[in-house]
Amino acid sequence: SQELEQSPQSLIVQEGKNLTINCTSSKTLYGLYWYKQKYGEGLIFLMMLQKGGEEKSHEKITAKLDEKKQQSSLHITASQPSHAGIYLCGDLTQGAQKLVFGQGTRLTINP
Amino acid sequence: KAGVTQTPRYLIKTRGQQVTLSCSPISGHRSVSWYQQTPGQGLQFLFEYFSETQRNKGNFPGRFSGRQFSNSRSEMNVSTLELGDSALYLCASSWGVNTEAFFGQGTRLTVV
C-alpha cells in the first residue's frame, strides 16, 4: 500500500523566514493535495497538483510536484504567525475519491 | 457559497452506545468521504459515497457504516462504541473523482 512520508515532522521558524516542507511517496503520486489544519479543527484546502512539474501558488505559499511525480514540496515565503499549524499532504487513490495522508508537519512561527 | 457542515461539533458517548454523525456537503457536490483522525493513526479513510452509493470503503470494522441521501447529505453511524473510537471524524465534499476535496470542521467524539 502507498505511504506518504512528510519531512520534517516539526519545524520552528522565526517570523519572516522562508521554509519548505516535503512530501515523498513510495509510489507515483496520482493527485497530490496540500491541507493546513489548526489543532482539533478541520482541514483547510490549499492546493491540488496533478501534473509532473506543476507548480501552484496561493498568497505566500507555493507547492510543486516534481517531474517524476513521487515528491511534492510546499514552500512558504516570509512566514507569518497565521501560517502556524499542521500541514498535511494527501494523495488520491487512482480511480477513487479516496485520500492517503502523510503524518503531517507541525509548523510553529516564533515572533 | 456555504462550506461543508458537520454536526454535531462535539459528542460524548458511553462505551457500548451508538452514534450518528451528519455531514452536509457543498451545494452541487455529489461525493462525500469520511475520515477518522487520531493521534496514533493519523488520518484514515473510512468510506466514500457518490449519488447515494458507497463507492469505496476503508479498513474499518462493520460497526462503522454510512449512507447518503438524495440531497447528497451523508451520515455515518458507529455502533457498539469502544474507547478506541474516540477521534475527530471529518467529512470531505467533492464534485467527483479526481477533484478538489473540501473538509468540514469535524465532529470530536469522545467515548467514556
Coordinates of N, CA and C in Angstrom, one line a residue:
Chain A
S1 N 0.8 -1.2 0.0 CA 0.0 0.0 0.0 C 0.9 1.3 0.0
Q2 N 0.3 2.3 -0.4 CA 1.1 3.5 -0.6 C 1.4 4.2 0.8
E3 N 2.6 4.8 0.9 CA 2.9 5.5 2.1 C 3.4 6.9 1.7
L4 N 3.0 7.9 2.5 CA 3.5 9.2 2.3 C 4.3 9.6 3.5
E5 N 5.5 10.1 3.2 CA 6.4 10.5 4.3 C 6.6 12.0 4.2
Q6 N 6.3 12.7 5.3 CA 6.5 14.1 5.3 C 7.7 14.5 6.1
S7 N 8.5 15.5 5.7 CA 9.6 15.9 6.4 C 9.7 17.4 6.3
P8 N 10.1 18.1 7.4 CA 10.3 17.5 8.7 C 9.0 17.2 9.4
Q9 N 9.0 16.5 10.5 CA 7.8 16.2 11.3 C 7.4 17.5 12.0
S10 N 8.3 18.3 12.5 CA 8.0 19.5 13.1 C 9.1 20.6 12.7
L11 N 8.7 21.8 12.7 CA 9.5 22.9 12.2 C 9.2 24.1 13.0
I12 N 10.2 24.8 13.6 CA 10.1 26.0 14.3 C 10.9 27.0 13.5
V13 N 10.3 28.1 13.1 CA 11.0 29.1 12.3 C 10.7 30.5 12.9
Q14 N 11.6 31.4 12.6 CA 11.3 32.8 13.1 C 10.4 33.5 12.1
E15 N 9.6 34.3 12.5 CA 8.7 35.1 11.7 C 9.5 35.8 10.6
G16 N 9.0 35.7 9.4 CA 9.7 36.4 8.3 C 10.7 35.5 7.5
K17 N 11.0 34.3 8.0 CA 11.8 33.4 7.4 C 11.1 32.5 6.4
N18 N 11.8 32.0 5.4 CA 11.2 31.1 4.4 C 11.4 29.6 4.9
L19 N 10.5 28.8 4.5 CA 10.6 27.4 4.9 C 10.0 26.4 3.8
T20 N 10.4 25.2 3.9 CA 10.0 24.2 2.9 C 9.6 22.9 3.7
I21 N 8.5 22.3 3.2 CA 8.0 21.0 3.8 C 7.9 20.1 2.6
N22 N 8.4 18.9 2.8 CA 8.4 17.9 1.7 C 7.5 16.7 2.0
C23 N 7.0 16.2 0.9 CA 6.1 15.0 0.9 C 6.6 14.0 -0.1
T24 N 7.0 12.8 0.4 CA 7.6 11.8 -0.5 C 6.8 10.6 -0.5
S25 N 6.5 10.1 -1.7 CA 5.6 8.9 -1.8 C 6.4 7.7 -2.2
S26 N 5.9 6.5 -1.7 CA 6.5 5.2 -2.1 C 6.1 4.8 -3.5
K27 N 5.1 5.5 -4.1 CA 4.6 5.2 -5.4 C 4.4 6.5 -6.2
T28 N 4.1 6.4 -7.4 CA 3.8 7.6 -8.2 C 2.6 8.3 -7.7
L29 N 2.7 9.6 -7.5 CA 1.6 10.4 -7.0 C 0.6 10.6 -8.1
Y30 N -0.7 10.3 -7.7 CA -1.8 10.4 -8.7 C -2.4 11.8 -8.7
G31 N -2.7 12.3 -7.5 CA -3.3 13.6 -7.3 C -2.9 14.1 -5.9
L32 N -2.0 15.1 -5.8 CA -1.5 15.4 -4.5 C -2.2 16.7 -4.0
Y33 N -2.7 16.6 -2.8 CA -3.4 17.6 -2.1 C -2.5 18.1 -0.9
W34 N -2.6 19.4 -0.7 CA -2.0 20.0 0.5 C -3.1 20.7 1.3
Y35 N -3.1 20.4 2.6 CA -4.0 21.0 3.5 C -3.3 21.6 4.7
K36 N -3.9 22.5 5.4 CA -3.5 23.1 6.6 C -4.6 22.8 7.7
Q37 N -4.1 22.4 8.9 CA -5.1 22.1 10.0 C -4.6 22.8 11.2
K38 N -5.6 23.5 11.8 CA -5.3 24.1 13.2 C -5.7 23.0 14.1
Y39 N -5.1 22.9 15.3 CA -5.3 21.8 16.2 C -6.8 21.6 16.4
G40 N -7.2 20.3 16.2 CA -8.6 19.9 16.5 C -9.6 20.4 15.6
E41 N -9.2 21.0 14.5 CA -10.2 21.6 13.6 C -10.1 20.9 12.3
G42 N -11.0 21.4 11.3 CA -11.0 20.8 10.0 C -9.8 21.1 9.2
L43 N -9.7 20.5 8.0 CA -8.6 20.8 7.1 C -9.0 21.9 6.1
I44 N -8.0 22.8 6.0 CA -8.2 23.9 5.0 C -7.5 23.5 3.7
F45 N -8.3 23.5 2.6 CA -7.7 23.1 1.3 C -6.7 24.2 0.9
L46 N -5.5 23.8 0.5 CA -4.5 24.8 0.0 C -4.4 24.7 -1.5
M47 N -4.0 23.5 -2.0 CA -3.7 23.3 -3.4 C -3.8 21.8 -3.8
M48 N -4.1 21.6 -5.1 CA -4.1 20.2 -5.6 C -3.2 20.2 -6.8
L49 N -2.3 19.3 -6.9 CA -1.3 19.2 -8.0 C -1.5 17.8 -8.7
Q50 N -1.5 17.8 -10.0 CA -1.7 16.5 -10.7 C -0.6 16.2 -11.7
K51 N -0.1 17.2 -12.4 CA 0.9 17.0 -13.5 C 2.3 17.2 -13.0
G52 N 3.2 16.3 -13.4 CA 4.6 16.4 -13.1 C 5.1 17.7 -13.5
G53 N 5.8 18.4 -12.6 CA 6.4 19.7 -12.8 C 5.4 20.8 -12.5
E54 N 4.2 20.5 -12.2 CA 3.2 21.5 -11.9 C 3.5 22.3 -10.7
E55 N 3.3 23.6 -10.7 CA 3.5 24.5 -9.6 C 2.4 25.4 -9.4
K56 N 1.9 25.5 -8.2 CA 0.8 26.4 -7.9 C 1.1 27.3 -6.7
S57 N 0.6 28.5 -6.7 CA 0.8 29.4 -5.6 C -0.5 30.0 -5.0
H58 N -0.5 30.2 -3.7 CA -1.7 30.9 -3.1 C -1.1 31.8 -2.0
E59 N -1.2 33.1 -2.3 CA -0.7 34.1 -1.4 C 0.8 33.8 -1.2
K60 N 1.3 33.5 -0.1 CA 2.8 33.3 0.1 C 3.2 31.8 0.1
I61 N 2.2 31.0 -0.3 CA 2.5 29.5 -0.3 C 2.6 29.0 -1.7
T62 N 3.6 28.3 -2.0 CA 3.9 27.7 -3.3 C 4.1 26.2 -3.1
A63 N 3.4 25.4 -4.0 CA 3.6 24.0 -3.9 C 4.0 23.5 -5.3
K64 N 4.8 22.5 -5.3 CA 5.3 21.9 -6.6 C 5.3 20.4 -6.6
L65 N 5.0 19.8 -7.7 CA 5.0 18.4 -7.9 C 6.2 18.1 -8.8
D66 N 7.1 17.2 -8.4 CA 8.3 17.0 -9.2 C 8.0 16.2 -10.4
E67 N 8.9 16.2 -11.4 CA 8.7 15.7 -12.7 C 8.3 14.2 -12.7
K68 N 9.0 13.5 -11.8 CA 8.7 12.0 -11.7 C 7.5 11.7 -10.8
K69 N 6.9 12.7 -10.3 CA 5.6 12.6 -9.5 C 5.8 11.6 -8.3
Q70 N 6.9 11.7 -7.6 CA 7.0 11.0 -6.4 C 7.3 11.8 -5.2
Q71 N 7.4 13.1 -5.4 CA 7.6 14.1 -4.3 C 7.0 15.4 -4.6
S72 N 6.5 16.0 -3.5 CA 5.9 17.4 -3.6 C 6.6 18.2 -2.5
S73 N 6.7 19.5 -2.8 CA 7.2 20.4 -1.8 C 6.3 21.5 -1.6
L74 N 6.2 22.0 -0.4 CA 5.4 23.2 0.0 C 6.4 24.3 0.5
H75 N 6.4 25.4 -0.1 CA 7.3 26.5 0.3 C 6.5 27.7 0.8
I76 N 6.9 28.2 1.9 CA 6.3 29.4 2.5 C 7.3 30.5 2.5
T77 N 7.0 31.6 1.9 CA 7.9 32.8 1.8 C 7.5 33.8 2.9
A78 N 8.5 34.3 3.6 CA 8.3 35.4 4.6 C 7.1 34.9 5.6
S79 N 7.4 33.9 6.3 CA 6.4 33.3 7.2 C 5.8 34.3 8.2
Q80 N 4.5 34.1 8.5 CA 3.8 34.9 9.4 C 3.2 34.0 10.5
P81 N 2.8 34.6 11.6 CA 2.1 33.8 12.7 C 0.9 33.0 12.2
S82 N 0.2 33.6 11.2 CA -1.0 33.0 10.6 C -0.7 31.7 9.9
H83 N 0.6 31.4 9.6 CA 1.0 30.2 8.9 C 1.1 29.0 9.8
A84 N 1.1 29.3 11.1 CA 1.3 28.2 12.1 C 0.2 27.2 12.0
G85 N 0.5 25.9 12.2 CA -0.5 24.9 12.1 C 0.2 23.6 11.7
I86 N -0.7 22.6 11.3 CA -0.2 21.3 10.8 C -0.5 21.2 9.3
Y87 N 0.6 20.9 8.6 CA 0.4 20.8 7.1 C 0.4 19.3 6.8
L88 N -0.6 19.0 6.0 CA -0.8 17.6 5.6 C -0.8 17.5 4.1
C89 N -0.1 16.5 3.6 CA -0.2 16.1 2.2 C -1.0 14.9 2.1
G90 N -1.8 14.8 1.0 CA -2.6 13.6 0.8 C -2.6 13.3 -0.7
D91 N -2.6 12.0 -1.0 CA -2.6 11.6 -2.4 C -3.9 10.8 -2.7
L92 N -4.4 11.0 -3.9 CA -5.6 10.3 -4.4 C -5.2 8.8 -4.7
T93 N -6.1 8.0 -4.5 CA -6.0 6.6 -5.0 C -6.6 6.6 -6.4
Q94 N -5.9 6.0 -7.3 CA -6.3 6.1 -8.7 C -7.7 5.6 -9.0
G95 N -8.5 6.4 -9.6 CA -9.9 6.0 -9.9 C -10.8 6.1 -8.7
A96 N -10.4 6.6 -7.6 CA -11.3 6.7 -6.5 C -11.1 8.1 -5.8
Q97 N -12.1 8.6 -5.2 CA -12.0 9.8 -4.4 C -11.7 9.5 -3.0
K98 N -10.5 8.9 -2.8 CA -10.0 8.4 -1.6 C -8.6 8.9 -1.4
L99 N -8.3 9.6 -0.2 CA -7.0 10.2 0.0 C -6.2 9.3 1.0
V100 N -4.9 9.2 0.8 CA -4.0 8.6 1.7 C -3.2 9.8 2.2
F101 N -3.0 10.0 3.5 CA -2.4 11.2 4.0 C -1.0 10.8 4.6
G102 N -0.1 11.8 4.6 CA 1.1 11.8 5.4 C 0.8 12.0 6.8
Q103 N 1.8 12.0 7.7 CA 1.6 12.1 9.1 C 1.5 13.5 9.6
G104 N 1.8 14.5 8.7 CA 1.7 15.9 9.0 C 3.0 16.5 9.4
T105 N 3.1 17.8 9.2 CA 4.3 18.6 9.7 C 3.7 19.7 10.5
R106 N 4.2 19.8 11.8 CA 3.7 20.8 12.7 C 4.6 22.0 12.6
L107 N 4.1 23.1 12.1 CA 4.8 24.4 11.9 C 4.5 25.4 13.0
T108 N 5.6 25.9 13.7 CA 5.5 26.9 14.7 C 6.2 28.1 14.2
I109 N 5.6 29.3 14.3 CA 6.3 30.5 13.9 C 6.6 31.3 15.2
N110 N 7.8 31.6 15.4 CA 8.2 32.5 16.6 C 8.3 33.9 16.2
P111 N 7.8 34.8 17.0 CA 7.9 36.2 16.7 C 9.3 36.8 16.8
Chain B
K1 N -20.8 31.1 -0.9 CA -21.1 29.6 -1.0 C -20.8 29.0 0.3
A2 N -21.8 28.3 0.9 CA -21.5 27.6 2.2 C -20.6 26.5 2.0
G3 N -19.8 26.3 3.1 CA -18.8 25.2 3.1 C -19.4 23.9 3.6
V4 N -18.6 23.0 3.9 CA -19.0 21.7 4.4 C -19.4 21.8 5.9
T5 N -20.6 21.3 6.2 CA -21.1 21.5 7.6 C -21.2 20.1 8.2
Q6 N -20.6 20.0 9.4 CA -20.7 18.8 10.2 C -21.4 19.0 11.5
T7 N -22.3 18.2 11.8 CA -23.0 18.3 13.1 C -23.0 16.9 13.8
P8 N -23.0 16.9 15.1 CA -22.6 18.0 16.0 C -21.1 18.2 16.0
R9 N -20.6 19.3 16.6 CA -19.2 19.5 16.7 C -18.5 18.6 17.7
Y10 N -19.2 18.4 18.8 CA -18.7 17.6 19.9 C -19.7 16.6 20.4
L11 N -19.2 15.5 20.8 CA -20.1 14.4 21.3 C -19.4 13.6 22.4
I12 N -20.1 13.3 23.5 CA -19.6 12.4 24.5 C -20.5 11.3 24.6
K13 N -20.0 10.0 24.4 CA -20.9 8.9 24.5 C -20.2 7.8 25.4
T14 N -21.1 6.9 25.8 CA -20.6 5.9 26.7 C -20.3 4.6 25.9
R15 N -19.3 3.9 26.3 CA -18.9 2.6 25.6 C -20.2 1.8 25.5
G16 N -20.3 1.2 24.3 CA -21.5 0.3 24.0 C -22.6 1.0 23.3
Q17 N -22.7 2.3 23.4 CA -23.7 3.1 22.7 C -23.4 3.2 21.3
Q18 N -24.4 3.8 20.5 CA -24.1 4.0 19.1 C -24.3 5.5 18.9
V19 N -23.7 6.0 17.8 CA -23.7 7.4 17.5 C -23.9 7.7 16.0
T20 N -24.6 8.8 15.7 CA -24.7 9.1 14.3 C -24.2 10.5 14.0
L21 N -23.3 10.7 13.0 CA -22.8 12.0 12.7 C -23.3 12.4 11.3
S22 N -23.4 13.7 11.2 CA -24.0 14.2 9.9 C -23.1 15.1 9.2
C23 N -23.2 15.1 7.9 CA -22.3 15.9 7.0 C -23.2 16.5 5.8
S24 N -23.2 17.8 5.7 CA -23.8 18.4 4.6 C -22.8 19.0 3.6
P25 N -22.7 18.5 2.4 CA -21.6 18.9 1.5 C -21.9 20.3 0.9
I26 N -20.9 20.8 0.2 CA -21.0 22.0 -0.6 C -22.1 21.8 -1.6
S27 N -22.9 22.8 -1.8 CA -24.0 22.7 -2.8 C -23.5 22.3 -4.2
G28 N -24.0 21.2 -4.8 CA -23.6 20.8 -6.1 C -22.6 19.6 -6.0
H29 N -22.0 19.4 -4.9 CA -21.0 18.3 -4.7 C -21.8 17.0 -4.5
R30 N -21.4 15.9 -5.2 CA -22.1 14.7 -5.0 C -21.3 13.6 -4.3
S31 N -20.1 13.9 -4.1 CA -19.2 12.9 -3.4 C -19.0 13.4 -1.9
V32 N -19.2 12.5 -1.0 CA -18.9 12.7 0.4 C -18.0 11.6 0.9
S33 N -16.9 11.9 1.5 CA -16.0 11.0 2.1 C -15.9 11.2 3.6
W34 N -15.6 10.2 4.3 CA -15.4 10.3 5.7 C -14.0 9.8 6.1
Y35 N -13.5 10.5 7.1 CA -12.1 10.1 7.6 C -12.1 10.1 9.1
Q36 N -11.3 9.3 9.7 CA -11.1 9.3 11.2 C -9.7 9.8 11.4
Q37 N -9.5 10.7 12.4 CA -8.2 11.2 12.7 C -7.9 11.0 14.2
T38 N -6.9 10.3 14.5 CA -6.4 10.0 15.8 C -4.9 10.3 15.9
P39 N -4.5 10.7 17.2 CA -3.0 11.0 17.3 C -2.1 9.8 16.9
G40 N -2.6 8.6 17.1 CA -1.7 7.4 16.8 C -1.7 7.0 15.4
Q41 N -2.9 7.1 14.7 CA -3.0 6.5 13.4 C -3.1 7.6 12.3
G42 N -3.2 8.9 12.7 CA -3.4 9.9 11.8 C -4.7 9.9 11.1
L43 N -4.8 10.4 9.9 CA -6.0 10.5 9.1 C -6.2 9.2 8.3
Q44 N -7.3 8.5 8.5 CA -7.6 7.3 7.8 C -8.9 7.4 7.1
F45 N -9.0 6.8 5.9 CA -10.2 6.9 5.1 C -11.2 5.8 5.6
L46 N -12.4 6.2 5.8 CA -13.5 5.3 6.2 C -14.3 4.8 5.0
F47 N -15.0 5.7 4.3 CA -15.7 5.4 3.2 C -16.1 6.6 2.4
E48 N -16.6 6.4 1.1 CA -17.0 7.4 0.2 C -18.3 7.1 -0.4
Y49 N -19.1 8.1 -0.5 CA -20.4 7.9 -1.1 C -20.6 8.9 -2.3
F50 N -21.2 8.4 -3.3 CA -21.5 9.2 -4.5 C -22.8 8.9 -5.0
S51 N -23.7 9.9 -5.1 CA -25.1 9.6 -5.6 C -25.7 8.5 -4.9
E52 N -25.6 8.5 -3.6 CA -26.3 7.6 -2.6 C -25.7 6.2 -2.6
T53 N -24.6 6.0 -3.3 CA -23.9 4.6 -3.4 C -22.6 4.7 -2.8
Q54 N -22.3 3.7 -2.0 CA -20.9 3.6 -1.4 C -20.0 3.1 -2.5
R55 N -19.0 3.9 -2.8 CA -18.1 3.5 -3.9 C -16.8 2.9 -3.4
N56 N -16.3 3.4 -2.2 CA -15.1 2.9 -1.6 C -15.2 2.8 -0.1
K57 N -14.5 1.8 0.4 CA -14.6 1.6 1.9 C -13.1 1.3 2.4
G58 N -12.9 1.9 3.5 CA -11.6 1.7 4.1 C -11.6 0.5 5.0
N59 N -10.4 0.3 5.7 CA -10.3 -0.9 6.5 C -10.7 -0.7 7.9
F60 N -12.0 -0.6 8.1 CA -12.6 -0.4 9.4 C -13.7 -1.5 9.6
P61 N -13.9 -1.9 10.9 CA -14.9 -2.9 11.2 C -16.3 -2.5 10.8
G62 N -17.2 -3.5 10.7 CA -18.6 -3.3 10.2 C -19.4 -2.4 11.2
R63 N -18.8 -2.1 12.3 CA -19.5 -1.2 13.3 C -19.7 0.2 12.7
F64 N -18.8 0.4 11.7 CA -18.8 1.8 11.1 C -19.6 1.6 9.8
S65 N -20.6 2.4 9.7 CA -21.4 2.4 8.5 C -21.8 3.8 8.1
G66 N -22.3 3.9 6.9 CA -22.8 5.3 6.4 C -23.9 5.2 5.4
R67 N -24.3 6.3 5.1 CA -25.3 6.4 4.0 C -25.3 7.8 3.4
Q68 N -25.9 7.9 2.2 CA -26.0 9.2 1.6 C -27.5 9.4 1.1
F69 N -28.0 10.6 1.3 CA -29.4 10.8 0.9 C -29.4 11.5 -0.5
S70 N -30.6 11.6 -1.0 CA -30.7 12.1 -2.4 C -30.3 13.6 -2.5
N71 N -30.2 14.3 -1.4 CA -29.7 15.7 -1.4 C -28.2 15.8 -1.2
S72 N -27.6 14.6 -1.2 CA -26.1 14.4 -1.0 C -25.7 14.5 0.4
R73 N -26.5 14.9 1.3 CA -26.1 14.9 2.7 C -25.8 13.4 3.1
S74 N -24.9 13.3 4.0 CA -24.4 12.0 4.4 C -24.4 11.8 6.0
E75 N -24.6 10.6 6.4 CA -24.5 10.3 7.8 C -23.6 9.1 8.0
M76 N -22.8 9.1 9.1 CA -22.1 7.9 9.4 C -22.5 7.5 10.8
N77 N -22.6 6.2 11.0 CA -23.0 5.6 12.2 C -22.0 4.7 12.8
V78 N -21.7 4.8 14.1 CA -20.8 3.8 14.7 C -21.6 3.1 15.8
S79 N -21.7 1.8 15.7 CA -22.5 1.1 16.8 C -21.5 0.5 17.8
T80 N -22.1 0.1 18.9 CA -21.3 -0.6 20.0 C -19.9 0.1 20.2
L81 N -20.0 1.4 20.6 CA -18.8 2.2 20.7 C -17.8 1.6 21.6
E82 N -16.5 1.8 21.2 CA -15.4 1.4 22.0 C -14.6 2.6 22.3
L83 N -13.7 2.5 23.4 CA -12.9 3.6 23.8 C -12.0 4.1 22.7
G84 N -11.6 3.1 21.9 CA -10.7 3.5 20.8 C -11.3 4.2 19.6
D85 N -12.6 4.3 19.7 CA -13.4 5.1 18.6 C -13.3 6.6 18.9
S86 N -12.8 7.0 20.0 CA -12.6 8.4 20.3 C -11.7 9.0 19.3
A87 N -12.2 10.0 18.6 CA -11.4 10.6 17.5 C -12.1 11.8 16.9
L88 N -11.4 12.5 16.0 CA -12.0 13.6 15.2 C -12.5 12.9 13.9
Y89 N -13.8 13.0 13.7 CA -14.3 12.5 12.4 C -14.6 13.6 11.4
L90 N -14.0 13.5 10.3 CA -14.0 14.6 9.3 C -14.7 14.1 8.0
C91 N -15.5 14.9 7.4 CA -16.0 14.6 6.1 C -15.5 15.5 5.1
A92 N -15.4 15.0 3.9 CA -14.9 15.8 2.8 C -15.9 15.8 1.6
S93 N -16.1 16.9 1.0 CA -17.0 17.1 -0.1 C -16.3 17.4 -1.4
S94 N -16.7 16.7 -2.5 CA -16.1 16.8 -3.8 C -17.1 16.8 -4.9
W95 N -16.8 17.4 -6.0 CA -17.7 17.3 -7.1 C -17.7 15.9 -7.7
G96 N -16.6 15.3 -7.8 CA -16.5 14.0 -8.3 C -15.1 13.4 -8.1
V97 N -14.7 12.4 -8.8 CA -13.4 11.8 -8.7 C -12.3 12.7 -9.2
N98 N -11.2 12.7 -8.6 CA -10.0 13.5 -9.0 C -10.3 15.0 -9.1
T99 N -11.1 15.4 -8.1 CA -11.4 16.9 -8.0 C -11.0 17.4 -6.6
E100 N -11.0 18.7 -6.4 CA -10.7 19.2 -5.1 C -11.6 18.7 -4.0
A101 N -11.1 18.5 -2.9 CA -11.9 17.9 -1.8 C -11.8 18.9 -0.6
F102 N -13.0 19.3 -0.1 CA -13.1 20.3 0.9 C -13.6 19.7 2.2
F103 N -13.0 20.0 3.3 CA -13.3 19.3 4.5 C -14.2 20.2 5.4
G104 N -15.0 19.5 6.3 CA -15.7 20.2 7.3 C -14.9 20.4 8.5
Q105 N -15.5 21.0 9.6 CA -14.8 21.3 10.8 C -14.6 20.1 11.7
G106 N -15.3 19.0 11.4 CA -15.1 17.8 12.1 C -16.1 17.6 13.3
T107 N -16.3 16.4 13.7 CA -17.0 16.1 14.9 C -16.0 15.4 15.9
R108 N -15.9 16.0 17.0 CA -15.0 15.4 18.0 C -15.8 14.4 18.9
L109 N -15.5 13.1 18.7 CA -16.3 12.1 19.5 C -15.4 11.6 20.6
T110 N -15.9 11.6 21.8 CA -15.2 11.1 23.0 C -16.1 10.0 23.6
V111 N -15.4 8.8 23.7 CA -16.1 7.6 24.3 C -15.6 7.4 25.7
V112 N -16.5 7.3 26.6 CA -16.0 7.2 28.0 C -16.6 5.9 28.6

